[in-house]
Coordinates of C-alpha atoms in Angstrom, one line a residue:
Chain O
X1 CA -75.2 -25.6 -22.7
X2 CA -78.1 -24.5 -24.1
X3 CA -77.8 -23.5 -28.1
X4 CA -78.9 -20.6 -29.6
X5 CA -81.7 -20.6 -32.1
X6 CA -81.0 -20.2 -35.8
X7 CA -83.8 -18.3 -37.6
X8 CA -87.1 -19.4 -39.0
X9 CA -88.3 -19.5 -42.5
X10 CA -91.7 -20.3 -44.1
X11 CA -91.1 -22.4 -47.1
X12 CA -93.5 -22.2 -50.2
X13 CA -93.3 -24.5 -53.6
X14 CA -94.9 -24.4 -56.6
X15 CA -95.8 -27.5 -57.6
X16 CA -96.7 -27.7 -61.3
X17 CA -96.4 -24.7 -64.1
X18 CA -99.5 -22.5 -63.8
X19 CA -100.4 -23.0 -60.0
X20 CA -99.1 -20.6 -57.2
X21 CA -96.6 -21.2 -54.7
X22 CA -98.3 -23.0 -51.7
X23 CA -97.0 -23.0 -48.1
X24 CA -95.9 -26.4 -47.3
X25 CA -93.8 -26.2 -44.0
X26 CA -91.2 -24.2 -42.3
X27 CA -87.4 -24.6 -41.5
X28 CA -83.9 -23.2 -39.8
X29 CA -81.5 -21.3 -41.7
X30 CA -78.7 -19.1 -41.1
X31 CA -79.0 -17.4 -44.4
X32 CA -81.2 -17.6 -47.8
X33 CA -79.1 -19.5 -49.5
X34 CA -78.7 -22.2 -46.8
X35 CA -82.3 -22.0 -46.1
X36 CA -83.1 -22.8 -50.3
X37 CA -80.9 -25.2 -50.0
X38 CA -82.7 -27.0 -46.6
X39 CA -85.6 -26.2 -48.4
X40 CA -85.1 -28.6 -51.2
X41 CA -83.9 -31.3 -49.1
X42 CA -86.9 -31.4 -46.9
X43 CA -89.4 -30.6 -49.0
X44 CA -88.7 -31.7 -52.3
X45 CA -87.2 -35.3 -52.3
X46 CA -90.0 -36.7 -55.0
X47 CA -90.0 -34.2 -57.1
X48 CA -93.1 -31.9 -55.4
X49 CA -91.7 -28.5 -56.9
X50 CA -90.1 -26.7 -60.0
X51 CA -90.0 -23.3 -57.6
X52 CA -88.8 -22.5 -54.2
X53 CA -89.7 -19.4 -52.1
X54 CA -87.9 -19.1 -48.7
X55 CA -89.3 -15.9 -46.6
X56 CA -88.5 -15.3 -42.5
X57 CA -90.8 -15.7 -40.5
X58 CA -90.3 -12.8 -39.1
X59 CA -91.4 -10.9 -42.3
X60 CA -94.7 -12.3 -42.2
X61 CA -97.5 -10.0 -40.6
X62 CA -100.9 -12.6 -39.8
X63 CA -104.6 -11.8 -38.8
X64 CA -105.1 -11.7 -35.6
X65 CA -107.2 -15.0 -35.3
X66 CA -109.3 -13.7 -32.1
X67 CA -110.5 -10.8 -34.3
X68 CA -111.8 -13.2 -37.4
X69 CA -115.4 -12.7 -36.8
X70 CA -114.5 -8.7 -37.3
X71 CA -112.0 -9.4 -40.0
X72 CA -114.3 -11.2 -42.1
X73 CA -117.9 -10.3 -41.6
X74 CA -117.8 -7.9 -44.6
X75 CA -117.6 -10.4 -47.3
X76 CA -119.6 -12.5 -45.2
X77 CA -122.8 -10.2 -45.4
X78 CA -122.9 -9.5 -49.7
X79 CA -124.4 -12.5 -51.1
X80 CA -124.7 -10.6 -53.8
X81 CA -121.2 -11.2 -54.7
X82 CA -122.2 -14.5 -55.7
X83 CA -123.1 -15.8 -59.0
X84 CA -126.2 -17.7 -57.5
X85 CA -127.8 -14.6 -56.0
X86 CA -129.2 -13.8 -59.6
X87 CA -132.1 -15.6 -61.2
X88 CA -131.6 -16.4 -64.7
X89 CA -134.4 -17.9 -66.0
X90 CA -134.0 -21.2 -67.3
X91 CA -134.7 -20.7 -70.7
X92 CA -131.7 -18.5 -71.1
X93 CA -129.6 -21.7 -70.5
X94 CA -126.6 -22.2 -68.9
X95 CA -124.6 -18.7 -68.0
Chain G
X1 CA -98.4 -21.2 -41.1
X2 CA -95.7 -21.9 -38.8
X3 CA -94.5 -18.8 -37.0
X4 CA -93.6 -19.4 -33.8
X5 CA -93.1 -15.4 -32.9
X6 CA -96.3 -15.1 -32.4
X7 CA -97.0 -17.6 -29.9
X8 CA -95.5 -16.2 -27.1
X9 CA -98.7 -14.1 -25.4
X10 CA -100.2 -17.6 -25.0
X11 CA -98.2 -18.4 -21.5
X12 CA -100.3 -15.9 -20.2
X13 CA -103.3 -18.2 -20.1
X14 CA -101.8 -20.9 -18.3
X15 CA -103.0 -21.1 -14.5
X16 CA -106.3 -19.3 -14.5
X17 CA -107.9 -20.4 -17.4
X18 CA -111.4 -19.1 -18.8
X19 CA -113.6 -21.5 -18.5
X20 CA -115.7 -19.9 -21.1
X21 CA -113.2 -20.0 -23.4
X22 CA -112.2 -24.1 -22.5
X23 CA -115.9 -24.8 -23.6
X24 CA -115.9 -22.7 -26.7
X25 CA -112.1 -24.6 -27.5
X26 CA -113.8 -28.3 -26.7
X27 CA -116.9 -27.1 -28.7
X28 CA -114.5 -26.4 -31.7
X29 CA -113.1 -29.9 -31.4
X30 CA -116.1 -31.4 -30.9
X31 CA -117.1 -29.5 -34.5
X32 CA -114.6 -31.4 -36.0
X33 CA -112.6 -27.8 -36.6
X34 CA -108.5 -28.0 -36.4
X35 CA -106.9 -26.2 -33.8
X36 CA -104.4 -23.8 -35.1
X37 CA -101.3 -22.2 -33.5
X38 CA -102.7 -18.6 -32.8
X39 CA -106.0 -19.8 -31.6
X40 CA -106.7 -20.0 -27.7
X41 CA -105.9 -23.7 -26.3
X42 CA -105.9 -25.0 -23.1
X43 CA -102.1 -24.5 -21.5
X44 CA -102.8 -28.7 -20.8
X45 CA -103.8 -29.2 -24.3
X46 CA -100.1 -27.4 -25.9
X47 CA -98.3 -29.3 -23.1
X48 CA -99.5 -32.6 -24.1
X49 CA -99.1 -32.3 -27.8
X50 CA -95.7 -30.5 -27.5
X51 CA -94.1 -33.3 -25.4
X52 CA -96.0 -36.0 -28.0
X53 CA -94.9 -34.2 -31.1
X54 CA -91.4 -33.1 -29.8
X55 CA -90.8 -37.4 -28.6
X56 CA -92.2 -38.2 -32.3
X57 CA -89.1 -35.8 -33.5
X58 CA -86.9 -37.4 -31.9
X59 CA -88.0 -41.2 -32.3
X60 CA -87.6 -40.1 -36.2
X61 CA -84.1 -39.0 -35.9
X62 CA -82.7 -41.2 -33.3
X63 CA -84.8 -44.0 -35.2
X64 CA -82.0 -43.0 -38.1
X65 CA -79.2 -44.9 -36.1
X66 CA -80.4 -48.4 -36.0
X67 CA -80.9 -48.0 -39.6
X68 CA -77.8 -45.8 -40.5
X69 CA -75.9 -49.1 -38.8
X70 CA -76.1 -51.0 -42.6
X71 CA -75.8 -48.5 -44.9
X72 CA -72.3 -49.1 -45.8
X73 CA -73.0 -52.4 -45.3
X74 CA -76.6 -52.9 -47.5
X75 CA -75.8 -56.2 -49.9
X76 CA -76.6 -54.2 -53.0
X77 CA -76.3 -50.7 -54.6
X78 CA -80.2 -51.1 -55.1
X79 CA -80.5 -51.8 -51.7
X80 CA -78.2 -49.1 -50.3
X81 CA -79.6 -46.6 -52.5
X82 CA -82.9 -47.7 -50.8
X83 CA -81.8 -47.5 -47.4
X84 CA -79.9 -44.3 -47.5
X85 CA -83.5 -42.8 -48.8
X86 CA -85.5 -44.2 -46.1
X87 CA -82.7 -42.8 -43.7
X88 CA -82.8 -39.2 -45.0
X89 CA -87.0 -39.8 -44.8
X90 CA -86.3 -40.2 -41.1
X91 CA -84.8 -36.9 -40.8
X92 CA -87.2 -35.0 -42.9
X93 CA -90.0 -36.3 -40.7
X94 CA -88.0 -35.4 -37.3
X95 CA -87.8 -31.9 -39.2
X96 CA -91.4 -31.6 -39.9
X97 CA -92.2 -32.8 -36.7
X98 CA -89.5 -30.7 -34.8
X99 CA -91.5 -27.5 -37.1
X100 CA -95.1 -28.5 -35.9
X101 CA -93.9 -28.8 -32.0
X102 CA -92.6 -25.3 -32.5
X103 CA -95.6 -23.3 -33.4
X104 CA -96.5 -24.7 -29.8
X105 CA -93.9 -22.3 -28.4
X106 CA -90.5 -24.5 -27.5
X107 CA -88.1 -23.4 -30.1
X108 CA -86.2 -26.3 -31.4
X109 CA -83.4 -25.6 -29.5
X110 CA -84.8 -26.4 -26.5
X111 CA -86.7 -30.0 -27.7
X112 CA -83.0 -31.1 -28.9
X113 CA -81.6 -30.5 -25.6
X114 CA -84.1 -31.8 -23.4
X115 CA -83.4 -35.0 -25.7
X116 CA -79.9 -35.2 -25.0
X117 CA -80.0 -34.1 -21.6
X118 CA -82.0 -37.3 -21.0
X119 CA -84.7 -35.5 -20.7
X120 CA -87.6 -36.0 -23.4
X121 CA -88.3 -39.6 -24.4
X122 CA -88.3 -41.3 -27.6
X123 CA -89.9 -44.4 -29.1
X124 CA -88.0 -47.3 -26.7
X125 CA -88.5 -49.6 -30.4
X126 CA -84.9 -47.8 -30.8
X127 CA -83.4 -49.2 -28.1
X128 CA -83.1 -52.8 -29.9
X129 CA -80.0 -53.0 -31.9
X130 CA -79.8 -54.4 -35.4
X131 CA -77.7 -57.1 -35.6
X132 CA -78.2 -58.9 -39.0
X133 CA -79.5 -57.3 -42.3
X134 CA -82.5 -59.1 -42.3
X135 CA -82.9 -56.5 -39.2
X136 CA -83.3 -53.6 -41.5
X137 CA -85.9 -55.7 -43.5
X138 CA -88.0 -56.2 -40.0
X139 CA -87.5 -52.7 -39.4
X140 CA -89.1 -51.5 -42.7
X141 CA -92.2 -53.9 -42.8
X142 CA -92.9 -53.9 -39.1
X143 CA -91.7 -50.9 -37.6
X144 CA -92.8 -48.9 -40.3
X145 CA -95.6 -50.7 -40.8
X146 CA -97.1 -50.2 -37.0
X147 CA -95.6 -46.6 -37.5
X148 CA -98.0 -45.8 -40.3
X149 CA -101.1 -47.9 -37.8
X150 CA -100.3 -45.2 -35.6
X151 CA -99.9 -42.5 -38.1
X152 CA -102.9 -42.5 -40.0
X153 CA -105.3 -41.7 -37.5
X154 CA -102.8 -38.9 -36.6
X155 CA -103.7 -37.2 -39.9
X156 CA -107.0 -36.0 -38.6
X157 CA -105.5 -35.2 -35.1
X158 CA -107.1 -31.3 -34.0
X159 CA -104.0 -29.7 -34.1
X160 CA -103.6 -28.6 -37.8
X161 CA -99.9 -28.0 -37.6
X162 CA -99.7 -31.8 -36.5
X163 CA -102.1 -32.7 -39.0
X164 CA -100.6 -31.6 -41.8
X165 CA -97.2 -33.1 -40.9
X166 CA -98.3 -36.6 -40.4
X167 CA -100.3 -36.3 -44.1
X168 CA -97.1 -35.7 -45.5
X169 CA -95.2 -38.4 -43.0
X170 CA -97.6 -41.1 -44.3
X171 CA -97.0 -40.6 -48.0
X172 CA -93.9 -41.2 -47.4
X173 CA -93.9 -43.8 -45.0
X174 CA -95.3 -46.4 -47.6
X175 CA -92.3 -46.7 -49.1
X176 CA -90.5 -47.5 -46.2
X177 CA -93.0 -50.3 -45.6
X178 CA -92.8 -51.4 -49.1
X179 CA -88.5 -52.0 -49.1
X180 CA -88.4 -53.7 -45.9
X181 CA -91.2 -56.1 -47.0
X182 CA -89.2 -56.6 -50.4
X183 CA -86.0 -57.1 -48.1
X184 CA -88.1 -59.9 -46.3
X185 CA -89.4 -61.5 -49.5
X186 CA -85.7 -61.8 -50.9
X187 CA -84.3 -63.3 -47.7
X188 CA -87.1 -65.9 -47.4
X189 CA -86.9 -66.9 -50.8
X190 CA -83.1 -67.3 -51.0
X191 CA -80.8 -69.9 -49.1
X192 CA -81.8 -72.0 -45.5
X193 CA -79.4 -69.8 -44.0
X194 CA -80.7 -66.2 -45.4
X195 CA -84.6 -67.5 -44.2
X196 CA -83.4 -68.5 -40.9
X197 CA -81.8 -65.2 -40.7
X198 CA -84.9 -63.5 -41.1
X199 CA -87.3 -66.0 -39.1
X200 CA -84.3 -64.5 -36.0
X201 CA -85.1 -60.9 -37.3
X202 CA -88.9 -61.8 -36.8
X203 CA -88.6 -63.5 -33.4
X204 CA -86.5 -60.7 -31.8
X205 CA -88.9 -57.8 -32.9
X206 CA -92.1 -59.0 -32.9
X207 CA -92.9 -58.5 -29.4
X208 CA -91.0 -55.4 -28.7
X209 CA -93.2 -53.9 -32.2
X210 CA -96.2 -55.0 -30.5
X211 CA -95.5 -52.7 -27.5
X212 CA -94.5 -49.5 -29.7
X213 CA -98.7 -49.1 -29.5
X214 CA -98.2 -48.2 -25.7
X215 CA -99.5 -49.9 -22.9
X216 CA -103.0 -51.5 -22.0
X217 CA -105.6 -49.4 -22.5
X218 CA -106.3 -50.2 -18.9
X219 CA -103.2 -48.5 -17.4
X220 CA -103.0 -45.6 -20.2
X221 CA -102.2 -42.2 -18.4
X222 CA -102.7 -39.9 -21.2
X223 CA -105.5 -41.9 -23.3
X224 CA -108.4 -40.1 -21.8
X225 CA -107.8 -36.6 -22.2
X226 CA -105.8 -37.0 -25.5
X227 CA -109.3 -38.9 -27.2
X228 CA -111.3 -36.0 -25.7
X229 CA -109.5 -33.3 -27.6
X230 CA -109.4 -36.0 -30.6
X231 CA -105.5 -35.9 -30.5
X232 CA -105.7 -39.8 -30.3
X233 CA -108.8 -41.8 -32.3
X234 CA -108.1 -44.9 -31.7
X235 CA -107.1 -46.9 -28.4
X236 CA -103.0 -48.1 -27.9
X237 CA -105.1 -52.0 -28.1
X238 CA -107.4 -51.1 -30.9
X239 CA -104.3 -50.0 -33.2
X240 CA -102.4 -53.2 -31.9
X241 CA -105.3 -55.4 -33.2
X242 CA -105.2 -53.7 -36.2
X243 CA -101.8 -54.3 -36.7
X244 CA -101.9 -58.2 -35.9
X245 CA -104.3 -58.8 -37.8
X246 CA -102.8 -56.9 -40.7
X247 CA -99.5 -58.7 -40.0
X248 CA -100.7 -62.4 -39.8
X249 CA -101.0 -63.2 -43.1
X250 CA -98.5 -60.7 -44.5
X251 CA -95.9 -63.3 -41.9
X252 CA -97.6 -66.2 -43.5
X253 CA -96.9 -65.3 -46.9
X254 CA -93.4 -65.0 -46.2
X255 CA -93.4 -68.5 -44.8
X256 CA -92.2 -67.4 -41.6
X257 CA -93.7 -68.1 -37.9
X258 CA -94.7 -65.3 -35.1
X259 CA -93.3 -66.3 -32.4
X260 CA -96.0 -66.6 -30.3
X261 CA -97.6 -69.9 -29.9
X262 CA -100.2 -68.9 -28.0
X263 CA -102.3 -67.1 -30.7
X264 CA -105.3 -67.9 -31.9
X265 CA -107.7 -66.7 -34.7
X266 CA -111.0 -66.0 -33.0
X267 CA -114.5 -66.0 -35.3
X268 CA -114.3 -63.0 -36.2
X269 CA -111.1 -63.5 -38.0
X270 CA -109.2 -61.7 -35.3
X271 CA -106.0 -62.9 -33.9
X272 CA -105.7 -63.1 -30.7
X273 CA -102.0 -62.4 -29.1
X274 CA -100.6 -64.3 -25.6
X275 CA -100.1 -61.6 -22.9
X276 CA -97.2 -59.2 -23.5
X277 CA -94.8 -58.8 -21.4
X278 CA -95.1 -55.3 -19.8
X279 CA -91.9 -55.6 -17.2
X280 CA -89.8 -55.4 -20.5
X281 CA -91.3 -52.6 -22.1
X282 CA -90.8 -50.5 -18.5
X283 CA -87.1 -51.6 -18.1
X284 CA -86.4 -49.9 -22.2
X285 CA -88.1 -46.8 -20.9
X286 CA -86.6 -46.9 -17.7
X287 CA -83.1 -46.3 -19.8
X288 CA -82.0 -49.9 -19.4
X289 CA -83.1 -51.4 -22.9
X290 CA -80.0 -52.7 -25.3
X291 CA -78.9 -49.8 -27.2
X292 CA -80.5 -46.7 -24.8
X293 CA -76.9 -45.8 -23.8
X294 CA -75.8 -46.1 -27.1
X295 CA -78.4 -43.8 -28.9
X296 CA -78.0 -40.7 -26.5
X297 CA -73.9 -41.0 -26.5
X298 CA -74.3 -40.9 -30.4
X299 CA -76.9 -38.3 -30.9
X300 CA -75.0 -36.2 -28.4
X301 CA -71.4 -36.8 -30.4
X302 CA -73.0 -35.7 -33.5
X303 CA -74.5 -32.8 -32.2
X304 CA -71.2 -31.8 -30.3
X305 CA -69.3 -32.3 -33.3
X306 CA -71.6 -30.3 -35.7
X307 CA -71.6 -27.5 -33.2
X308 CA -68.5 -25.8 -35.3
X309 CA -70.9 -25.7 -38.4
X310 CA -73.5 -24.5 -36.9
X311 CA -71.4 -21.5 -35.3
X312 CA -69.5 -21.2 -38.7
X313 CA -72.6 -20.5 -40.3
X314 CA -74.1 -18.2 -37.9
X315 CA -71.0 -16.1 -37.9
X316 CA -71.4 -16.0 -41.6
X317 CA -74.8 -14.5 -41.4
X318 CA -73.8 -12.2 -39.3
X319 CA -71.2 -10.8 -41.1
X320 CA -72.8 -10.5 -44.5
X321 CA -75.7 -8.4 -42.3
X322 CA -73.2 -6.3 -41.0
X323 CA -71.5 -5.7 -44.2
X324 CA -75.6 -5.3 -46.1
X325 CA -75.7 -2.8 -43.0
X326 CA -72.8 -1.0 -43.8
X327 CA -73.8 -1.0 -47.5
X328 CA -77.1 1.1 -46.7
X329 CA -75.5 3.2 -44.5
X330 CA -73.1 4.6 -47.4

């Protein structure tokens, strides 16, 4: 008999105080709770996190990946939005 | 990310596939760029890694019984404590694992019960029973240890998902490594009987480790395409090398002989292993190894007899959406 699927979640910890939650892996839960709690066992058995976000799968809306070059080429155009695209002249010292 | 929903438009590509879009995919590899779950793949490329990644799953958590055999029986609390970690290791990586197979497209589901049905293989190194302690000591220093041979390279395998998973498999794996050496040390250092019990350990795994690399690279199947799209780096007798010669001295140290009389250190420093015997390793895989029997009748009792939690905690979920439903609705 083939089982039915219990739902995903995306699993993010943050790792030390000050840094963001990072995506580290996903899981199976039935519910939040159970999913925080699976959560913890599989991703934190050495101690990698002092905060655990559990979000569905489902809830997550992604880039299309075949559409990147469209997605992205208007940051990739202004390299004026870079410190290095201004000349400072050296006497000036570092800035 | 690992979201599996969005996977699904990919079985259109299978059959006819662009052959524009192969080149650009074997271009990407080529680059040295990881493959990720959304992008276009070759329908041959997500079949091979999903039946390699969903048989590592399972050689993690079926490679929990053989262990799981001592825990109430480890000599110490030191050494229980140990072993229960290493065993709950196991599943995490079979959970990671089970994760990375599914942004392939198989829900989990599915990989489970084509293991149980007999249908998905697993590492055949679990088909050996344990029969001693010094057993769980082998286990740690060589099976782990030509785990982690095989692992590393693993770590820059194309598929990112995969990738990722075996980075945080190998951190852990050390460990493992680590114990069972320890176990080792202890036994040889302690009474005639407790070093005799581990030269048996040694003498009963050492050639079936040898063949957890896979066979000759002359009679491979899935070497070739697998090192085109850099899923493998090095060859199943490369790694095996590796391993020996890493092993050697380790074994020496210990005071304890491989049971191999045949081998030899070449100039270079290699060791050089007798011929292994191949009929062996296709009589495991065939399903008539020691324990095969065993290790499907007990991943399929404990999967029967979890089936009430798992429906116990769906129907909860269900309900408390029903009744959050409800709520709104007011």
């Amino acid at each position: 008999m083939a089982t039915p699927n219990t739902p995903l979640w995306e699993v993010f910890i943050r790792s030390r105080n000050g840094l963001a939650h990072k995506h580290v892996g996903s899981l199976h839960a039935n519910d939040a709770t159970m999913a925080l709690q699976a959560a913890r066992d599989i991703y934190t058995r050495r101690g990698e996190g002092l905060s655990i976000w559990v979000v569905p799968s489902t809830a997550i809306t992604a880039s299309d990946p075949a559409e990147k070059g469209m997605m992205f080429e208007p940051a990739e155009s202004k390299i004026y939005r870079h410190p290095t695209f201004y000349e400072v002249p050296e006497e000036v010292g570092h800035m | 990310m690992y979201t599996q929903a969005l996977n699904t438009a990919e079985t259109d590509d299978r059959g006819l596939e662009d052959a524009g879009k192969a080149a650009q995919f074997q271009a990407r590899v080529d680059a040295e760029e990881r493959i990720e779950p959304n992008d276009w793949m070759p329908a041959a490329y997500r079949k091979t890694l999903t039946r390699q990644i969903s048989q590592h799953a399972h050689s993690e958590i079926v490679g929990m019984l053989p262990e799981g055999n001592w825990i109430t029986r480890a000599p110490t609390l030191r050494r229980k404590a140990a072993l229960l970690a290493k065993v709950q290791d196991e599943c995490g990586h079979g959970l990671y694992l089970y994760a990375a197979a599914e942004t392939l497209g198989s829900s989990r589901e599915e990989l489970v019960d084509a293991m149980l049905a007999g249908k998905a293989k697993y590492s055949s190194i679990f088909n050996y029973p344990t029969l001693t302690w010094a057993d769980i000591g082998t286990i740690g220093w060589l099976v782990d240890g030509a785990a982690i041979m095989n692992q590393i390279p693993l770590c820059r395998c194309s598929y990112g998902p995969y990738a990722r998973a075996m980075i945080r498999v190998c951190k852990e794996e050390s460990f493992h490594q680590r114990q069972g050496y320890e176990i080792m040390l202890t036994l040889c250092r302690g009474s005639d009987e407790q070093k005799a019990m581990a030269q048996d350990a040694l003498n009963r795994w050492w050639w079936p480790v040898l063949m957890m690399f896979g066979p000759p690279d002359a009679t491979s199947q899935h070497s070739d395409t697998s090192t085109k799209w850099k899923i493998k780096r090095f060859s199943n007798d490369e790694l095996r090398q590796k391993f020996v010669d890493a092993t050697v001295p380790q074994a020496q140290y210990l005071g304890l002989t491989i049971p191999d009389p045949g081998m030899t250190q070449d100039a270079d420093g290699h060791w050089r292993y007798s011929e292994i015997d191949w009929s062996e390793f296709k009589q495991v895989l065939a399903g008539n190894g020691p324990c095969n029997r065993d290790r499907i009748a007990a991943r399929r009792k404990a999967h029967e007899e979890g089936a009430w939690v798992r429906e116990a905690a769906a129907a909860y979920a269900a309900k408390r959406a029903r009744r959050q439903t409800a709520q709104a609705a007011e």
